[in-house]
Coordinates of C-alpha atoms and ligand atoms in Angstrom, one line a residue:
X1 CA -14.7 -32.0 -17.5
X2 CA -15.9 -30.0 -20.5
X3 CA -19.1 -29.3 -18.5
X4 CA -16.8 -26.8 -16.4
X5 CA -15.7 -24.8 -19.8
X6 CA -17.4 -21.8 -19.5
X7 CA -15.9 -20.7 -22.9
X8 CA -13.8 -21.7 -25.6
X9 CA -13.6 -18.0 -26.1
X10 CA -11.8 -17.6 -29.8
X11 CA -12.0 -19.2 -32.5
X12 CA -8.3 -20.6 -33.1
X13 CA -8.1 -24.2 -33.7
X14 CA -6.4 -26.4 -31.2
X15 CA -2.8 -27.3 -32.0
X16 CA -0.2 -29.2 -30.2
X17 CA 1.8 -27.2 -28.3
X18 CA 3.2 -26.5 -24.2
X19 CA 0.0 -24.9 -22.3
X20 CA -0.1 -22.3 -20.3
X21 CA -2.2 -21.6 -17.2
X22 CA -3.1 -17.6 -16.7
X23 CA -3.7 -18.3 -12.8
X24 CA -6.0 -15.6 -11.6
X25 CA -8.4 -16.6 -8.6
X26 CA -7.9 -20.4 -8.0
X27 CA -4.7 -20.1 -6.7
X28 CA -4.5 -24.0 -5.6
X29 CA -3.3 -27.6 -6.8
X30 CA -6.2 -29.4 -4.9
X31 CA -9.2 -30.1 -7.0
X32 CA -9.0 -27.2 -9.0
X33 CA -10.6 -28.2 -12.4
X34 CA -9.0 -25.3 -14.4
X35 CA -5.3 -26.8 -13.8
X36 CA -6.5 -30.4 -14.2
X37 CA -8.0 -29.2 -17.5
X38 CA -4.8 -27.5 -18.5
X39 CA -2.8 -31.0 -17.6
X40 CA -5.2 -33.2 -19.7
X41 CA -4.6 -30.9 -22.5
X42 CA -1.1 -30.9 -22.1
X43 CA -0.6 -34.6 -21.6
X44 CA -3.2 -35.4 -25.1
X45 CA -0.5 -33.3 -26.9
X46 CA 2.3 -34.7 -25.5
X47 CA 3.9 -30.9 -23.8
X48 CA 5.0 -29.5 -20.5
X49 CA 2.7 -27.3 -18.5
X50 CA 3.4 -23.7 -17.3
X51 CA 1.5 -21.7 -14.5
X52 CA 1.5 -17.6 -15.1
X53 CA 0.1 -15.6 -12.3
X54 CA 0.5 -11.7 -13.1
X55 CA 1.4 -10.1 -9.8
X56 CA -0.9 -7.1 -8.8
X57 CA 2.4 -4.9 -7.8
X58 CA 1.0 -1.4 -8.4
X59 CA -2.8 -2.3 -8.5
X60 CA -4.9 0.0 -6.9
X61 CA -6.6 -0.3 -3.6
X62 CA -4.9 -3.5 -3.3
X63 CA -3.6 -3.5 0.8
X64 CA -0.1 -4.9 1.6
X65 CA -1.5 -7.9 3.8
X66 CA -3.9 -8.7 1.1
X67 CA -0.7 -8.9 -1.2
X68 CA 1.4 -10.5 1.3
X69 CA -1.2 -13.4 2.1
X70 CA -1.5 -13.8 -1.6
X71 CA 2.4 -14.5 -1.8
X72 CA 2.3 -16.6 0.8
X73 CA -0.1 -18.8 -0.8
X74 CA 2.3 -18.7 -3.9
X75 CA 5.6 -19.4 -2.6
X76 CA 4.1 -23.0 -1.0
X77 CA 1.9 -23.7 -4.6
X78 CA 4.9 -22.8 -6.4
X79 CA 7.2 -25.6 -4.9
X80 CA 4.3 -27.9 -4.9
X81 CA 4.1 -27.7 -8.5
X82 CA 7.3 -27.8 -8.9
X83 CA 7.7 -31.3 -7.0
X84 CA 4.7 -32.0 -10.0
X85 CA 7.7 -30.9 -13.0
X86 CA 5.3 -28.0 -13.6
X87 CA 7.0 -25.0 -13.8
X88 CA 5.6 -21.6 -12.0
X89 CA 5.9 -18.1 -12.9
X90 CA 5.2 -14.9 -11.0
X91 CA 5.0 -11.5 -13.5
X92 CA 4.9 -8.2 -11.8
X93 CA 2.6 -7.1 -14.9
X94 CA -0.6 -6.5 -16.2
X95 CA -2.3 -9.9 -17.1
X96 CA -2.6 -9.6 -20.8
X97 CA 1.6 -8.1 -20.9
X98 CA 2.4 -11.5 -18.5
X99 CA 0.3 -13.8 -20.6
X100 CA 1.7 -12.9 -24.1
X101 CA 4.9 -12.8 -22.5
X102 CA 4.6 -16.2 -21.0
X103 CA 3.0 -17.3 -24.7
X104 CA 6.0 -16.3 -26.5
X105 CA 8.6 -17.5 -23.9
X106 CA 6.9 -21.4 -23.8
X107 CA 5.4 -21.0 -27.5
X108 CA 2.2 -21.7 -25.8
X109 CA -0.5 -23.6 -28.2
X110 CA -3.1 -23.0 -25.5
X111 CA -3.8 -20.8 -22.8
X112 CA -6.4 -21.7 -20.2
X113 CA -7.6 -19.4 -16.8
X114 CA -10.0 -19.4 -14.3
X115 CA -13.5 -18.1 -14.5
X116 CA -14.0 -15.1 -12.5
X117 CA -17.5 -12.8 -13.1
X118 CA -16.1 -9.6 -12.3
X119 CA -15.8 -6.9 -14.6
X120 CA -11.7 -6.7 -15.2
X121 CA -10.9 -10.3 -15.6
X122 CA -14.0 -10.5 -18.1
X123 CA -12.1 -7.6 -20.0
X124 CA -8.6 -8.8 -19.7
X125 CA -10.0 -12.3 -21.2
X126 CA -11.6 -10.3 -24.4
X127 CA -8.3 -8.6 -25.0
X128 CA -6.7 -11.9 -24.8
X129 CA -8.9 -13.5 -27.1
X130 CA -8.2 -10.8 -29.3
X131 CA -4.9 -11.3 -29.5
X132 CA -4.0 -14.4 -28.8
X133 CA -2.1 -16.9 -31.4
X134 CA -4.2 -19.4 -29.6
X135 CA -7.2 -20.8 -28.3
X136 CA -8.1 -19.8 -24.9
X137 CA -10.7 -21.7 -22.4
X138 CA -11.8 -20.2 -19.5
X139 CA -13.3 -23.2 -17.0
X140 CA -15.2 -22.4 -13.7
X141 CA -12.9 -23.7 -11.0
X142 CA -14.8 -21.8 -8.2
X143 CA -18.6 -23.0 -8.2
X144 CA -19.5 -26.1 -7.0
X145 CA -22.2 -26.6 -9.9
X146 CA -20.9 -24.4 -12.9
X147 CA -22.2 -20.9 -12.6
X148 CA -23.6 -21.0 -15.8
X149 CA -24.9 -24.5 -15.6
X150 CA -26.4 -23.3 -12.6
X151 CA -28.8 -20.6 -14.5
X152 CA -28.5 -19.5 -17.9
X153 CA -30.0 -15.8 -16.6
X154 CA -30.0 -13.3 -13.5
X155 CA -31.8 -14.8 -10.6
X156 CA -34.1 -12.7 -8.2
X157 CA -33.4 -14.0 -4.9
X158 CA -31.9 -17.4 -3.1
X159 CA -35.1 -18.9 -3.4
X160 CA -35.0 -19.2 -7.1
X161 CA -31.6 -20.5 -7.6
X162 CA -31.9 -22.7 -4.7
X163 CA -34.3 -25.6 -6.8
X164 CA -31.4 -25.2 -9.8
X165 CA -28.5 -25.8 -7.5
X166 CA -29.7 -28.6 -5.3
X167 CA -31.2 -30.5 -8.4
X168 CA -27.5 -30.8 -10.1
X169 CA -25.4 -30.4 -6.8
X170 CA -25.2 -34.3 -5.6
X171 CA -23.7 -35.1 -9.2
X172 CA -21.1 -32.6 -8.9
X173 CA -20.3 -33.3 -5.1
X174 CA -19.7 -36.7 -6.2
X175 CA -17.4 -36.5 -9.7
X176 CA -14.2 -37.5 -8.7
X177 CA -11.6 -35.1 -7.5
X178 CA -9.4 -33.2 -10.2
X179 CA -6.2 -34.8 -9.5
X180 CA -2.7 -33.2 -10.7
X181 CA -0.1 -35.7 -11.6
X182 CA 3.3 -36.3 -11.5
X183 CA 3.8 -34.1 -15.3
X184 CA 5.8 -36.2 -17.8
X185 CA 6.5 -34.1 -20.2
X186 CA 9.3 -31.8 -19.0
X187 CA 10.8 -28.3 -20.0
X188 CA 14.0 -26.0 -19.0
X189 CA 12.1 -23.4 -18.9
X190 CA 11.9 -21.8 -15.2
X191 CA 11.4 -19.1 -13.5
X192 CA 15.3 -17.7 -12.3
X193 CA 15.5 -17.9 -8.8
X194 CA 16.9 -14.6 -8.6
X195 CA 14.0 -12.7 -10.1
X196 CA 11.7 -14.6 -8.0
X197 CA 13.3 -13.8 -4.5
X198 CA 13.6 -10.3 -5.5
X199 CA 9.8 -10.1 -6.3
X200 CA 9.3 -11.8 -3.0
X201 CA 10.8 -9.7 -1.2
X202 CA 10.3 -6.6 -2.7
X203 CA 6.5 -7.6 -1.5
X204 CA 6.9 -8.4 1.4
X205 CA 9.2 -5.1 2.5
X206 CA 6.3 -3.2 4.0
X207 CA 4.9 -6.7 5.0
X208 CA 2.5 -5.6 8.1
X209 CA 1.7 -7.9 10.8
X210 CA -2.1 -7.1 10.9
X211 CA -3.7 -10.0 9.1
X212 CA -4.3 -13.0 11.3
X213 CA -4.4 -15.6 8.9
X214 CA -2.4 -18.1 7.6
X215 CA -1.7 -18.5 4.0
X216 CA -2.2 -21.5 1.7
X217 CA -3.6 -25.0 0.8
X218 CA -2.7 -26.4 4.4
X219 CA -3.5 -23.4 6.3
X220 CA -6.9 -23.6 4.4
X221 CA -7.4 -27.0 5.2
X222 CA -6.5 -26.8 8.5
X223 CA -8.8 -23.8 9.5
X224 CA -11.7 -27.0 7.6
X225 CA -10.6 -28.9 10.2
X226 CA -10.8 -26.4 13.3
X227 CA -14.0 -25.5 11.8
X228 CA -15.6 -29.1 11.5
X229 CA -14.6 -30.1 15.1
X230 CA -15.0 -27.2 17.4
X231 CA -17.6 -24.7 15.5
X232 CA -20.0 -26.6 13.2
X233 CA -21.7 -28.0 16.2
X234 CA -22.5 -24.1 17.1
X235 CA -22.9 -23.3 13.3
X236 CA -26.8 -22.6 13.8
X237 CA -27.0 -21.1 17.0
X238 CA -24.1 -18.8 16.9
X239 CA -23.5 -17.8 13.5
X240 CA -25.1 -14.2 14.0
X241 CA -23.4 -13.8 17.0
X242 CA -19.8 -11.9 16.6
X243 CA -19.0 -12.5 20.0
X244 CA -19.1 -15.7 19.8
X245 CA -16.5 -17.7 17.4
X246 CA -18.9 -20.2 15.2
X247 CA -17.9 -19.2 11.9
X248 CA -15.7 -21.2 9.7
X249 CA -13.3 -18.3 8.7
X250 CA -12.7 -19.9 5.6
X251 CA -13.9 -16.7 3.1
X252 CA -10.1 -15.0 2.5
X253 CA -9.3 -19.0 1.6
X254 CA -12.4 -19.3 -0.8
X255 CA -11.4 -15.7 -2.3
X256 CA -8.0 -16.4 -3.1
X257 CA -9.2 -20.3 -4.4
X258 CA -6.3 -22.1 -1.9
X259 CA -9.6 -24.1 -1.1
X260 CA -11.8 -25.6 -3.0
X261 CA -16.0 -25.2 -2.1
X262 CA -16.1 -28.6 -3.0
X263 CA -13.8 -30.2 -0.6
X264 CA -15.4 -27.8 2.0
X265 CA -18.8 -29.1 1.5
X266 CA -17.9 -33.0 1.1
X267 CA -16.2 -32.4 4.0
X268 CA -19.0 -31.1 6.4
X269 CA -21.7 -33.7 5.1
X270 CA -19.7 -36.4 6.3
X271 CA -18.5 -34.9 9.0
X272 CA -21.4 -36.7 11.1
X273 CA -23.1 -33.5 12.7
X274 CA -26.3 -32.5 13.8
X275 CA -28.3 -31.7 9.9
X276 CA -29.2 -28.1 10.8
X277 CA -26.1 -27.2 11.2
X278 CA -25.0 -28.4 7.8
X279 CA -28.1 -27.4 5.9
X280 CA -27.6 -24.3 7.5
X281 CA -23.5 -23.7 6.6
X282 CA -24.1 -25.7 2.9
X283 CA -27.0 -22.3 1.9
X284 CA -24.2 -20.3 2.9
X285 CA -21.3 -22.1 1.1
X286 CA -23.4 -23.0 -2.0
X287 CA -27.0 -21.4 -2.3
X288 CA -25.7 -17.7 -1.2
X289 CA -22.1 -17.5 -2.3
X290 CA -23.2 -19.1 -5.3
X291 CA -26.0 -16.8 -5.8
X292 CA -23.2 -13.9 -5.4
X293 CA -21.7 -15.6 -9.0
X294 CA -25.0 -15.7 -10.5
X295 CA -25.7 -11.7 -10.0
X296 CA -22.1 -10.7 -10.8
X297 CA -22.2 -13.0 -13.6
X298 CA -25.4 -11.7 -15.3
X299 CA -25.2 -8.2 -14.2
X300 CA -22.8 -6.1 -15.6
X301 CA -24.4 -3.4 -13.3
X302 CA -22.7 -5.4 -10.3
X303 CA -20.9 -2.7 -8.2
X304 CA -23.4 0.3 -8.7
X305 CA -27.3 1.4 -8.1
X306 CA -28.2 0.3 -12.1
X307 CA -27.7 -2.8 -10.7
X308 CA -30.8 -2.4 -8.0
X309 CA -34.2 -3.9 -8.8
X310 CA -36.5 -1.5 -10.2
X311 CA -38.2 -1.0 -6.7
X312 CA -35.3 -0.6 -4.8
X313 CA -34.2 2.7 -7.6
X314 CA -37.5 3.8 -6.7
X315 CA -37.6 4.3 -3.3
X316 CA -34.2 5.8 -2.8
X317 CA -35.2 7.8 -5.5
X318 CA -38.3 9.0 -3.4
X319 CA -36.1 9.1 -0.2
X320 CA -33.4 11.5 -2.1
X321 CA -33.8 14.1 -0.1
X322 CA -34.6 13.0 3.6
X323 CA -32.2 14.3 6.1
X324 CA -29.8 13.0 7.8
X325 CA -28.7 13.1 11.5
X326 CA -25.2 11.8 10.9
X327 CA -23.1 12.7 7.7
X328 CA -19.4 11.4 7.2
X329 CA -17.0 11.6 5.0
X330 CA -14.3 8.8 4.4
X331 CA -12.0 9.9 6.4
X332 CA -14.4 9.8 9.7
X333 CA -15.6 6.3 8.6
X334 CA -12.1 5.0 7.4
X335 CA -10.8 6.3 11.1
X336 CA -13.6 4.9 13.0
X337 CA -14.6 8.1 14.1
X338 CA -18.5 7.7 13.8
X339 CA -20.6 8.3 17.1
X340 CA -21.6 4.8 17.0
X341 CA -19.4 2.7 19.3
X342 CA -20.8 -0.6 17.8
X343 CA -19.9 0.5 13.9
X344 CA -16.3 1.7 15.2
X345 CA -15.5 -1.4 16.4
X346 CA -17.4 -3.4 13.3
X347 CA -14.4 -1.0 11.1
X348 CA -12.1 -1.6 13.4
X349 CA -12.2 -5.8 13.6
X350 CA -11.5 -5.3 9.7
X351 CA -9.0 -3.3 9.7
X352 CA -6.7 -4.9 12.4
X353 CA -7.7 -8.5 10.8
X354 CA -8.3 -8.6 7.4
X355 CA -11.8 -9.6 8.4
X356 CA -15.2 -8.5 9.7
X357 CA -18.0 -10.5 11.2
X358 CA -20.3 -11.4 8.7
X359 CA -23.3 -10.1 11.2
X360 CA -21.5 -6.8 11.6
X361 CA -20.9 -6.4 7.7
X362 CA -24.7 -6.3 7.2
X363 CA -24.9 -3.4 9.9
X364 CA -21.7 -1.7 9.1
X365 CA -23.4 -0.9 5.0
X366 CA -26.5 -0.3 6.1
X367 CA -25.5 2.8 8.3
X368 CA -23.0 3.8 5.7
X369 CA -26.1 4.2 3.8
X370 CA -27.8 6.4 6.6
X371 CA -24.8 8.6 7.2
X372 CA -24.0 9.8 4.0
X373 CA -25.2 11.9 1.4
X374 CA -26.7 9.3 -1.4
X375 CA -26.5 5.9 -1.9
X376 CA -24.0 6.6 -5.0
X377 CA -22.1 7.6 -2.5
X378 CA -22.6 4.9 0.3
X379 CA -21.8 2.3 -2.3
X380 CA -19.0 3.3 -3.5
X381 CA -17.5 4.3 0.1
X382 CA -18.7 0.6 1.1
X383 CA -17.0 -0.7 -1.7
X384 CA -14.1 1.2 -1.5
X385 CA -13.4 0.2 2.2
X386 CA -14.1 -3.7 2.0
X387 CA -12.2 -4.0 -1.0
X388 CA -9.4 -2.3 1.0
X389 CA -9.3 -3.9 4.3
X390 CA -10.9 -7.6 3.7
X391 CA -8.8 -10.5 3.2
X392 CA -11.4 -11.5 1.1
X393 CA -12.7 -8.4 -0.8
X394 CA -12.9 -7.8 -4.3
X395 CA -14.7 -10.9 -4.4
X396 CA -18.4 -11.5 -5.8
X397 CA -19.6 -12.2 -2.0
X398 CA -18.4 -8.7 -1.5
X399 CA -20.1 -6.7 -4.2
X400 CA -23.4 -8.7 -4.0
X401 CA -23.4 -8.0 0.3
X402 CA -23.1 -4.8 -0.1
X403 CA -25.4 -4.5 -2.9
X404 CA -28.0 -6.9 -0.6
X405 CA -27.6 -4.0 2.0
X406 CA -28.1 -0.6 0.1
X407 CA -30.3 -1.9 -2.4
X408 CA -32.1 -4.5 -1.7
X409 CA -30.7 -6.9 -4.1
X410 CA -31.8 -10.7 -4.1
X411 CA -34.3 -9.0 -0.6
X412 CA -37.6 -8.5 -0.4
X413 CA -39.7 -5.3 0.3
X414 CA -39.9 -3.9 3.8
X415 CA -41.7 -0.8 5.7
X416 CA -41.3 2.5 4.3
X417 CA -38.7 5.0 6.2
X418 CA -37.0 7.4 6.5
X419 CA -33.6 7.5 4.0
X420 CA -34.1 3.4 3.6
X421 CA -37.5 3.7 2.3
X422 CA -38.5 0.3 1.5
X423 CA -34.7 -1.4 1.8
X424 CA -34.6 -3.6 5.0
X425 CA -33.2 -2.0 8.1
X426 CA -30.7 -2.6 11.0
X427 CA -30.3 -0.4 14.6
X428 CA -27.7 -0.3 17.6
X429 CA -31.2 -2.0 19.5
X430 CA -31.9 -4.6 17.3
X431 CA -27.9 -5.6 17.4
X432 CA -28.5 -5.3 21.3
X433 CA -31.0 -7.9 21.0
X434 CA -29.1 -10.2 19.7
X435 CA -25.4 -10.1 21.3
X436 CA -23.4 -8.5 23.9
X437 CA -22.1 -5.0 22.1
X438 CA -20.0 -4.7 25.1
X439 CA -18.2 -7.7 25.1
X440 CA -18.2 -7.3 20.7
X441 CA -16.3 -4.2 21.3
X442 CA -14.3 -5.7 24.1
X443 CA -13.0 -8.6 21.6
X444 CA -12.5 -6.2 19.1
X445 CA -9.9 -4.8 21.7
X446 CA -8.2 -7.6 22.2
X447 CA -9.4 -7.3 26.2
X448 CA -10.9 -10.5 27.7
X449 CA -14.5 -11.3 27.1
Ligands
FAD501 P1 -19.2 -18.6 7.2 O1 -20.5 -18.2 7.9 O2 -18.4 -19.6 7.8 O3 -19.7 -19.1 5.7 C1 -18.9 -20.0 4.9 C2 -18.8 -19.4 3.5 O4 -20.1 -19.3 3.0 C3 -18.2 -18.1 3.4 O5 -16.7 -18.1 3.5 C4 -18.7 -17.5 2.1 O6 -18.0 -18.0 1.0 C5 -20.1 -18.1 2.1 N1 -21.0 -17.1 2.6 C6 -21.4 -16.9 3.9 N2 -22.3 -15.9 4.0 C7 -22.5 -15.4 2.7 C8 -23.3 -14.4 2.2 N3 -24.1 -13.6 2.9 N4 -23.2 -14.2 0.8 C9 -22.4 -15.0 0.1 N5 -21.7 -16.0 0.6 C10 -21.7 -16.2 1.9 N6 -18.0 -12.3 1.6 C11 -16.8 -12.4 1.0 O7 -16.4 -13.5 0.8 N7 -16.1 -11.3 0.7 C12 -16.5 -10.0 0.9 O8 -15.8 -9.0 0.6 C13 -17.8 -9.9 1.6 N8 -18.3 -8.6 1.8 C14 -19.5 -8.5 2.4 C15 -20.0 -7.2 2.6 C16 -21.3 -7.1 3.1 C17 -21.9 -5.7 3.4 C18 -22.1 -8.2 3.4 C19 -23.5 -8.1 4.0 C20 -21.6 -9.5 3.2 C21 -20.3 -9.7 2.7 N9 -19.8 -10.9 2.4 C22 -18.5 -11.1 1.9 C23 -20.6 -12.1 2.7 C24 -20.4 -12.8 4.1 O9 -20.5 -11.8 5.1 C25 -19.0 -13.4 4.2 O10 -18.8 -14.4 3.1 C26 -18.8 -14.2 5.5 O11 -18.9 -13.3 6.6 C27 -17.4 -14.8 5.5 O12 -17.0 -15.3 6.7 P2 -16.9 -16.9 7.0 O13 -16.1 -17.5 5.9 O14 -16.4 -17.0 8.4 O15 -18.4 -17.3 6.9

């Protein structure tokens, strides 16, 4: 278990005392290492166990189905952990208000959360730390092998991490699961039933009806299950196609942590199918999403072009001033109101599900990149827009795919061109190669392929 610590991150001694679990991105009870590590520290010291997630009510950006799937998730953890005599509270404040509030309610000894590399939480957990009464652990709940066991420093491309991963993965894939027990030690402390409904509700009162997906631990594992018996078997073959329905669907579960990679992965190499197709869905799972951690992890620079490798900087510097056919603003992109049918509907399929195909995602940056001004300005458009729309945005995956796409981050060098210069390119014809952009746009329509 004290593998998963990523750190111990004051220096306040360990005391007996109730702990408290700042939930943030692993919003499950299923092998989820940061609550089991919570319970074994609350059963050594004898004390109940609380659960504090602080709501994003007013957050920026945040969309109301992204909100709404994330309460959805809640409301069937929190009566799960409840059934477990852990009690579960829901703060419509900023983290560090809900944590010290939840610290002094519980007179917390210990607080633990989640390990996320982005740039907020990483903030949040050094103000924490520097207020906090009490020692706090942050433990990697998300990575199959521990991001920073993984590597102790940036890594240039899959091909480097791959070697790292695969030599510590079978040991991690086999450590038992992190069970949560029945907790003995009990408190009558809860959250009032009152305040909770209200929070529910006043959530859900714009609730829109766009997101097709499910929310929660069995919604997650069912969608494993759909994915293991009808698509696997097609994994190889049809993953780049966005016509065709091979992928697992599983990324706004992964974001929000109602799943853990883990489970995923056990599940699909026993699952009996052809290897390709495994090897093939396990780089994805592990090697890429994994790699994602490692870059957001190590590079503060994550989400902007300091964060480009010193080649990519200089080419867009030398391509600064190409023109353009196509310029658009936002609004024309935001509207799907580009010339190109095929990126339309690629904008569209994420606005009207939460999701876009991962094929069309690589396309959809890369011609934000040719249609506007800079690439300051395509990244922080592209950002700006998958963060808002995506089920699973704001997520590592996100930053480090868009960051693949503009500037050429864990890629390799390709043919100089116009406004790309040496960053790997996409086109309408190459898409055409590959699928049906008819029938794409057709499914995107909801009309019968
Ligand atoms: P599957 O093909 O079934 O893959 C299974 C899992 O493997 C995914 O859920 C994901 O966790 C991981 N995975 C697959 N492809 C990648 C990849 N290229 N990089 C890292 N991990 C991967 N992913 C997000 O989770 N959130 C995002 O906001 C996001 N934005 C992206 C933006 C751009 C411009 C690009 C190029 C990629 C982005 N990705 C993002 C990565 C990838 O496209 C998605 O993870 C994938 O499409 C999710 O769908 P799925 O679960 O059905 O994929």
């Amino acid at each position: 278990m004290i593998d998963r610590v990523v750190y111990p991150k004051n220096s306040h001694e360990e005391k007996a005392g109730s702990v408290l679990y700042y939930m943030q991105r692993d919003q499950r009870i299923i092998d989820n290492p940061a609550l089991y590590f919570a319970q074994q520290k609350a059963l050594e010291y004898r004390s109940p166990l609380f659960v504090v997630y602080p709501l994003p009510v007013e957050q920026n950006g945040i969309n109301n189905y992204q909100l709404c799937f994330i309460m959805d998730g809640l409301e069937k953890l929190r009566t799960r952990l409840k059934e477990k005599g852990i009690p579960f509270f829901l703060l419509p404040e900023s983290p560090e208000t809900a944590v010290f509030k939840m610290v002094e309610k519980v007179k917390a000894a210990m607080i633990v959360t989640d390990f996320l590399p982005l740039r907020l939480k990483k903030i949040i957990e050094k103000n924490i730390e520097r207020k906090s009464p009490c020692p706090l652990y942050v433990i990697d709940a998300h990575n199959v092998v521990p991001c920073t066991l993984a590597s102790y420093k940036q890594e240039y491309a899959a091909y480097t991490i791959r070697k790292k991963i695969h030599e510590q993965l079978n040991e991690y894939l086999n450590k038992p699961e992190y069970t949560i027990q029945n907790h003995p030690y009990s408190s009558d402390i809860f959250q009032n039933e009152r305040e909770w409904e209200e929070l529910v509700t006043a959530c859900r009162k714009n609730k829109s009806s766009v997101s097709t997906f499910l929310s929660g631990e069995k919604a997650a594992n069912d969608t494993l299950k759909v994915f293991i018996s009808e698509k696997l078997p097609f994994y190889s073959l049809f993953r780049n196609n966005p016509v065709e329905n091979a992928v697992s669907h599983l990324s706004p579960y992964l974001h929000t942590g109602q799943i853990s990679a883990r489970m995923i992965a056990n599940a699909v190499l026993v699952s009996g199918n052809d290897k390709k197709n495994v090897d093939d869905f396990i780089e994805e799972l592990i090697i890429r999403r994994e790699l994602a951690e490692n870059f957001c992890h190590y590079n503060i620079n994550y989400d902007n072009v300091n964060g480009f490798p010193g080649w990519a900087k200089e080419t867009h510097l030398s391509h600064h001033n190409d023109p353009r056919e196509y310029i658009y603003g936002l609004n024309e992109l935001e509207e799907a109101k580009t010339h190109d049918s095929l990126w339309n509907a690629a904008q569209m399929e994420m606005i009207t599900t939460g999701k876009m195909h991962g094929y069309m995602r690589m396309y959809w940056a890369k011609k934000i990149l040719e249609w506007t001004p800079s690439v300051e300005q395509a990244l922080n458009i592209a950002i700006y827009l998958n963060d808002k729309y995506s089920l699973d945005g704001n997520d590592p995956n996100g930053y480090t795919g868009i960051m693949w796409s503009m500037g050429g981050v864990h890629d390799r060098l390709w043919f100089d061109r116009p406004i790309f210069g040496k960053i790997r390119y996409m086109n309408y014809n190459g898409c055409k190669s590959k699928f049906s952009i008819t029938a794409y746009i057709k499914k995107v329509n909801g009309e019968l392929v």
